[in-house]
Short mmCIF file of C-alpha atoms in Angstrom, two decimals:
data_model
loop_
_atom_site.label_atom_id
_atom_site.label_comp_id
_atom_site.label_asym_id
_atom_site.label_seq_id
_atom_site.Cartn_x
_atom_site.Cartn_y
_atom_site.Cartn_z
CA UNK W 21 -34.22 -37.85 -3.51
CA UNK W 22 -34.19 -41.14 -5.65
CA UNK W 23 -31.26 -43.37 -6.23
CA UNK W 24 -28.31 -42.22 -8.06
CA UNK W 25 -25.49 -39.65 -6.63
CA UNK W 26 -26.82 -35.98 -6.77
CA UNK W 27 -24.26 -35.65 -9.42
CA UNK W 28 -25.99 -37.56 -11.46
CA UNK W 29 -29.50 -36.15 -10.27
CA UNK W 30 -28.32 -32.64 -11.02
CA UNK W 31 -27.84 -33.71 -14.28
CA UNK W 32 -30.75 -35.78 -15.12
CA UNK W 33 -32.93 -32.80 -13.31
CA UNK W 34 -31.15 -30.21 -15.51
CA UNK W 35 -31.41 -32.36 -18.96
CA UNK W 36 -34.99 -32.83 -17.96
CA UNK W 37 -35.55 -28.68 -18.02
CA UNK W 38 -33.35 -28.52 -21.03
CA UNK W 39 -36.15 -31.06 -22.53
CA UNK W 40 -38.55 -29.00 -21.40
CA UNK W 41 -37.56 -25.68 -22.98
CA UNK W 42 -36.33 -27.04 -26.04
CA UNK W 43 -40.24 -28.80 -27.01
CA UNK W 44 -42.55 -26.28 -24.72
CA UNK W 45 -40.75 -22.85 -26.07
CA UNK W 46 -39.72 -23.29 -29.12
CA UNK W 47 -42.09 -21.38 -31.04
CA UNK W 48 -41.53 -18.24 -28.72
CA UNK W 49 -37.67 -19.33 -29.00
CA UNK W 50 -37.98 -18.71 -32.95
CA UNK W 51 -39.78 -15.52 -32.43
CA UNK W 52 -37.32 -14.71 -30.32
CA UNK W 53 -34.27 -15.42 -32.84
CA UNK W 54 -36.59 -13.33 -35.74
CA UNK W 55 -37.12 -10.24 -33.60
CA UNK W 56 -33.39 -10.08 -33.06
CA UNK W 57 -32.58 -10.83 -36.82
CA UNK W 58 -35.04 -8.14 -37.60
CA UNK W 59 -33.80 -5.41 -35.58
CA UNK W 60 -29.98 -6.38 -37.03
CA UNK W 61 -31.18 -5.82 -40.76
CA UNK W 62 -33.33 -2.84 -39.45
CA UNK W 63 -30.24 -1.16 -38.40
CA UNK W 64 -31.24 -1.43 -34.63
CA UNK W 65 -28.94 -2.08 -32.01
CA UNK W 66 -28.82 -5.67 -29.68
CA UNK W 67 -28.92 -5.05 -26.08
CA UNK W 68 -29.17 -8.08 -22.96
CA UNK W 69 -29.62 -7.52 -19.23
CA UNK W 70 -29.55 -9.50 -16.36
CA UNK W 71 -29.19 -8.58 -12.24
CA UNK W 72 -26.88 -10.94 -9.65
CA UNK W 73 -26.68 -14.46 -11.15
CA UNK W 74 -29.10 -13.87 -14.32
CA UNK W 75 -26.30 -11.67 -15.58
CA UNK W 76 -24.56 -14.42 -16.06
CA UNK W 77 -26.57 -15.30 -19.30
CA UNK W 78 -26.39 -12.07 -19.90
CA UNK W 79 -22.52 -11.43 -20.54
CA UNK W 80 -22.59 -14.73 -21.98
CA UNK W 81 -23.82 -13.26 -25.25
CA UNK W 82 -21.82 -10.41 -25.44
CA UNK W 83 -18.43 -10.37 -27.01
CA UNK W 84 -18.95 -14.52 -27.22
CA UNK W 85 -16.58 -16.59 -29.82
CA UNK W 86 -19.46 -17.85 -32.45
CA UNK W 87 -22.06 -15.13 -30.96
CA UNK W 88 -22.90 -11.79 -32.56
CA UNK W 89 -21.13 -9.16 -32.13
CA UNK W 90 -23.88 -6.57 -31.82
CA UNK W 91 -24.74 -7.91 -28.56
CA UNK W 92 -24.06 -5.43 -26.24
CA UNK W 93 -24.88 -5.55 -21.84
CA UNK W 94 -26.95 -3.00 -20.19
CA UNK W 95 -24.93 -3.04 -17.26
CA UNK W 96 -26.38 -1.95 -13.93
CA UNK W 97 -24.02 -0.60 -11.63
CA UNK W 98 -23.82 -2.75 -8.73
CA UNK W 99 -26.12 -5.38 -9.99
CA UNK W 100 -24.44 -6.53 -12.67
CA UNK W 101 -22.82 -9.64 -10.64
CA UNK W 102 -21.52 -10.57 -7.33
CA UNK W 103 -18.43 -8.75 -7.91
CA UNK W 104 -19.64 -6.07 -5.50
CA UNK W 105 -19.04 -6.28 -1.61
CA UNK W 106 -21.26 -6.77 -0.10
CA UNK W 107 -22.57 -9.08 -2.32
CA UNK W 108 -25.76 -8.42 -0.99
CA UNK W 109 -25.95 -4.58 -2.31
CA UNK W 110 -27.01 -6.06 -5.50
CA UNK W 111 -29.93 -7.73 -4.57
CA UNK W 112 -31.04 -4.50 -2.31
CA UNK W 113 -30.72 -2.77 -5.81
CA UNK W 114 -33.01 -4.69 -7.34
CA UNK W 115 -35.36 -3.59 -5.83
CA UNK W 116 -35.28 0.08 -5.92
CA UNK W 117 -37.53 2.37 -7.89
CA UNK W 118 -36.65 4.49 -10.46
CA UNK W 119 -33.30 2.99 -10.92
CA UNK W 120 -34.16 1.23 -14.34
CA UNK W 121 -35.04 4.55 -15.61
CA UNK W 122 -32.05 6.35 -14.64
CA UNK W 123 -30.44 3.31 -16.70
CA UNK W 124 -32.45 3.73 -19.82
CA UNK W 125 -32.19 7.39 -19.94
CA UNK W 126 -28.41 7.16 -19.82
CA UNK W 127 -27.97 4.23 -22.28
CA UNK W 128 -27.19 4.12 -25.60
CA UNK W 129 -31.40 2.26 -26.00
CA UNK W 130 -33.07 3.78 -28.43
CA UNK W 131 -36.28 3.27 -30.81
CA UNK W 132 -35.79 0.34 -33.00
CA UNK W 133 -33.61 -1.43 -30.78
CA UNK W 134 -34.03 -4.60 -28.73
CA UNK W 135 -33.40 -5.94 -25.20
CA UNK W 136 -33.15 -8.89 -23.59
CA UNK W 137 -34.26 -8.81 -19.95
CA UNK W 138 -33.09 -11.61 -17.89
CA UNK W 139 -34.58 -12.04 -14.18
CA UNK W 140 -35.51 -15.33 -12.91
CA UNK W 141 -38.54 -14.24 -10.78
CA UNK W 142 -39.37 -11.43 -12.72
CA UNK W 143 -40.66 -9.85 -9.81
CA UNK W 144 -38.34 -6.93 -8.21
CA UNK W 145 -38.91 -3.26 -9.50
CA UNK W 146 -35.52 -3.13 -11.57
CA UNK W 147 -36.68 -5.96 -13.96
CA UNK W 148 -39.88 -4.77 -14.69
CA UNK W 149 -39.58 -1.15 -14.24
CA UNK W 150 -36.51 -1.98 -17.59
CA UNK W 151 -39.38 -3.30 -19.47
CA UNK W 152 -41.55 -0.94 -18.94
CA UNK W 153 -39.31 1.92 -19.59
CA UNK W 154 -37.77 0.01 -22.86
CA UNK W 155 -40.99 -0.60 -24.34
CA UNK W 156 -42.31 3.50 -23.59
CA UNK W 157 -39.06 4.41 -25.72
CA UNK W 158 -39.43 2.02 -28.78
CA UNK W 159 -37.27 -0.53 -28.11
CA UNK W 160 -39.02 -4.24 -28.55
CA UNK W 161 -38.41 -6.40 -25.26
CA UNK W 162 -37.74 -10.32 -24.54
CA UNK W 163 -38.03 -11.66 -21.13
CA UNK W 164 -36.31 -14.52 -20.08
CA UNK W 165 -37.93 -15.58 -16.69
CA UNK W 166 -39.67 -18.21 -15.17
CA UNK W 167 -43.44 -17.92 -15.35
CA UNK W 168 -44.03 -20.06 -12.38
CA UNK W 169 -43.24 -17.30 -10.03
CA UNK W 170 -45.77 -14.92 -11.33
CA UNK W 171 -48.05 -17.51 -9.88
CA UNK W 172 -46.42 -18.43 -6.42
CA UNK W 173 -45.18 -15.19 -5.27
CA UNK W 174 -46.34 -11.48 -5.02
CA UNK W 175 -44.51 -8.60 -7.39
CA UNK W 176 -41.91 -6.28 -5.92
CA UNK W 177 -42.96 -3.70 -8.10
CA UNK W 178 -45.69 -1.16 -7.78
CA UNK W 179 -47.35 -1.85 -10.16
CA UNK W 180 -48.05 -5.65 -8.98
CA UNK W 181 -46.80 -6.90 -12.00
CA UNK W 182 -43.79 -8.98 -13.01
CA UNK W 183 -41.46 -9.12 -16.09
CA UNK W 184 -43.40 -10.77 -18.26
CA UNK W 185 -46.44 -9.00 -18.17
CA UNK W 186 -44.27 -6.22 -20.30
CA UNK W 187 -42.37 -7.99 -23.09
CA UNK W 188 -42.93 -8.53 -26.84
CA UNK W 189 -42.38 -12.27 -26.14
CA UNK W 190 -41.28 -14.24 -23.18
CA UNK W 191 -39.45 -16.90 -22.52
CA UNK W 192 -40.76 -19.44 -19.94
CA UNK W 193 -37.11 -20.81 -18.55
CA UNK W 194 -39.58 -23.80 -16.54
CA UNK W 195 -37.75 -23.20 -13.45
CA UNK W 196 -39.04 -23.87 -10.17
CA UNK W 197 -39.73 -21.51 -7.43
CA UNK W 198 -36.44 -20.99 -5.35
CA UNK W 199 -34.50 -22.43 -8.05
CA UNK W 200 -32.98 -25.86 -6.34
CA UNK W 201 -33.06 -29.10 -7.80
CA UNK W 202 -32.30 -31.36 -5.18
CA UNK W 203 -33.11 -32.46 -1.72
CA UNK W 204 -31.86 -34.76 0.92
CA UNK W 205 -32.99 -35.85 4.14
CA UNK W 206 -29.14 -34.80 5.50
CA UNK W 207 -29.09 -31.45 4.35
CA UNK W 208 -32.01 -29.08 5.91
CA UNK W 209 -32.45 -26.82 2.20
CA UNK W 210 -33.10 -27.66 -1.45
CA UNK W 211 -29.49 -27.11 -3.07
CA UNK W 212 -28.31 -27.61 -6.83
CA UNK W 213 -29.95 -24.89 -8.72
CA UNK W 214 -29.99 -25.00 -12.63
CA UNK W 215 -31.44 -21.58 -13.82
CA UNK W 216 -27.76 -20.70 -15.32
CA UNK W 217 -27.76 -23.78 -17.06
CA UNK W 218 -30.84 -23.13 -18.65
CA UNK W 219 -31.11 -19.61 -19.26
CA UNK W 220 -27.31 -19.74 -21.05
CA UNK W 221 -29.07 -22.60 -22.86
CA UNK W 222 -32.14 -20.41 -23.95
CA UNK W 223 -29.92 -17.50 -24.70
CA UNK W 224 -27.53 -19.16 -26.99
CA UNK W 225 -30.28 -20.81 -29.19
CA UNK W 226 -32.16 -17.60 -29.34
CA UNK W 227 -28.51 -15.99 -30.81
CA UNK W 228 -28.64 -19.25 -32.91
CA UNK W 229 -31.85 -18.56 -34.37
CA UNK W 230 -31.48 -14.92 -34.99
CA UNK W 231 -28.26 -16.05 -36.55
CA UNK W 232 -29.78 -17.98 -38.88
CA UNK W 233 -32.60 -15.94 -39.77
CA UNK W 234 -30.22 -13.29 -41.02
CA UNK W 235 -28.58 -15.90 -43.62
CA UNK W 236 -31.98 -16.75 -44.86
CA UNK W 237 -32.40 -13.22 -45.51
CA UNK W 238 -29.38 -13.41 -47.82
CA UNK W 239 -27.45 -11.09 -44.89
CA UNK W 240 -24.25 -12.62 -43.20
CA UNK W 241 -24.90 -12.35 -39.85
CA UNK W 242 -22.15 -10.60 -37.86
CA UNK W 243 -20.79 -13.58 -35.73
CA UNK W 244 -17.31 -13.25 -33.78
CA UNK W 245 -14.44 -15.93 -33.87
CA UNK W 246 -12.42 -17.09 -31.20
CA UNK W 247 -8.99 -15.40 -30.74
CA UNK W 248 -7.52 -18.31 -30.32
CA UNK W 249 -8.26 -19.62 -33.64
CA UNK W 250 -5.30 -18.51 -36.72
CA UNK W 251 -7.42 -15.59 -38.32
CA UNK W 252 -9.69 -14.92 -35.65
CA UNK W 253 -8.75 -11.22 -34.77
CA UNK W 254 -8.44 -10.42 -38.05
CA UNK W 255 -12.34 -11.69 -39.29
CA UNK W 256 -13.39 -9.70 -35.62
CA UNK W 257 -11.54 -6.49 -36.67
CA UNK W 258 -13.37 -6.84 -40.25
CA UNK W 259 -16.61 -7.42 -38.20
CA UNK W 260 -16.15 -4.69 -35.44
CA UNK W 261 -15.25 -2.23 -38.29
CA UNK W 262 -18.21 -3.12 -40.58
CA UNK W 263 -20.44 -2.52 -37.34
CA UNK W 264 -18.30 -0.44 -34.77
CA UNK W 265 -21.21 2.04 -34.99
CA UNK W 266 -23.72 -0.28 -33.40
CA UNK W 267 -21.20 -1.98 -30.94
CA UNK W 268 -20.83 -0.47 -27.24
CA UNK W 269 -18.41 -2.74 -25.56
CA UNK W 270 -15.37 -1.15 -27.19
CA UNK W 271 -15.68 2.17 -26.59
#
């Protein structure tokens, strides 16, 4: 590791991927933010998943001051965080078949809709076993993984494919395999890892995009305020009871 405290590495190392994704995905990024805008004034329905730490991005778009409010989580039972004990259930999840379709079947998805599938590797059965089942149901699909592991590791799934061999677009998130961002000669593993950072990053100007799609289209897109702000529950309320029908986390 070069000079500089690994604060200040982390960052540079985590601006640096920000960099990245912002010139190397941005057309995929805007095709992104039109699918979304296109299922909203289609009447569809907004959906995001994530498993362990990639839900993270996830629930960051749902029910999210200045987000929309149709984004709603697929949430996973027992992979939805690490709020489970043993923490380690989750990731054991991951990898079980037939899981994702229980999921599907049960969920609110249906044709016309769209989901965002967050999993860094993109390689365990629950990921791409969601896509698959999504897709075979009508719903349109972005991944949000990292592209490099489709070439440095082997798929988890039966199939031998990964994530993002079974999404209507996909975003590369340019992280590394085993997501750490530093080293030192003190400490005996790569630490620091910036695939939250990112992905949060990627999610949020994906909502931004979609966002501003809509108002091109002459449609006000349904964004929430903070509560915290004079007027903000009142403009939600008028947004959650304009689309209450297409809005899961309330009910």
């Amino acid at each position: 590791m070069s000079d500089g405290t690994p604060a200040d590495l982390f960052f540079d190392a985590a601006i640096g991927l920000l960099r990245r994704v912002r010139d190397e995905e941005a057309g995929n990024v805007a095709a992104a933010g039109a699918l979304l805008a296109d299922t909203v004034a289609a009447g569809g329905r907004l959906f995001a998943f994530g498993a362990g730490h990639s839900s993270l991005a996830a629930q960051d778009v749902v029910y999210r001051a200045g987000g929309l409010a149709l984004m709603n989580l697929l949430a996973v039972p027992g992979v939805v965080g690490v709020d489970v004990t043993p923490a380690t259930l989750g990731s054991a999840l991951e990898r079980v078949d037939g899981l994702a379709s229980a999921v599907i079947d049960t969920s609110p998805l249906r044709a016309g809709d769209a989901l965002v599938i967050i999993s860094l590797s993109g390689r365990n059965a629950l990921p791409v076993e969601m896509a698959l089942a999504a897709r075979a149901r009508g719903v349109k699909v972005v991944g949000v993984t990292s592209v490099a592991y489709a070439a440095e590791t082997t798929s988890r799934h039966g199939s031998g494919t990964f994530l993002k061999d079974h999404c209507d677009i996909v975003l590369d998130s340019k992280i590394a395999v085993g997501d750490a961002e530093l080293t030192l000669d003190t400490i005996p593993a790569p630490f620091a890892p910036a695939s939250t950072v990112v992905t949060a990053a990627l999610m949020q100007a994906v909502v931004a995009t979609a966002a501003a799609a809509l108002a091109d289209r002459g449609i006000e897109p349904p964004l929430l305020r903070s509560g915290n702000v004079d007027g903000g529950h009142e403009w939600n309320g008028r947004v959650m009871q304009e689309y209450g029908d297409r809005i899961f986390y309330r009910r």
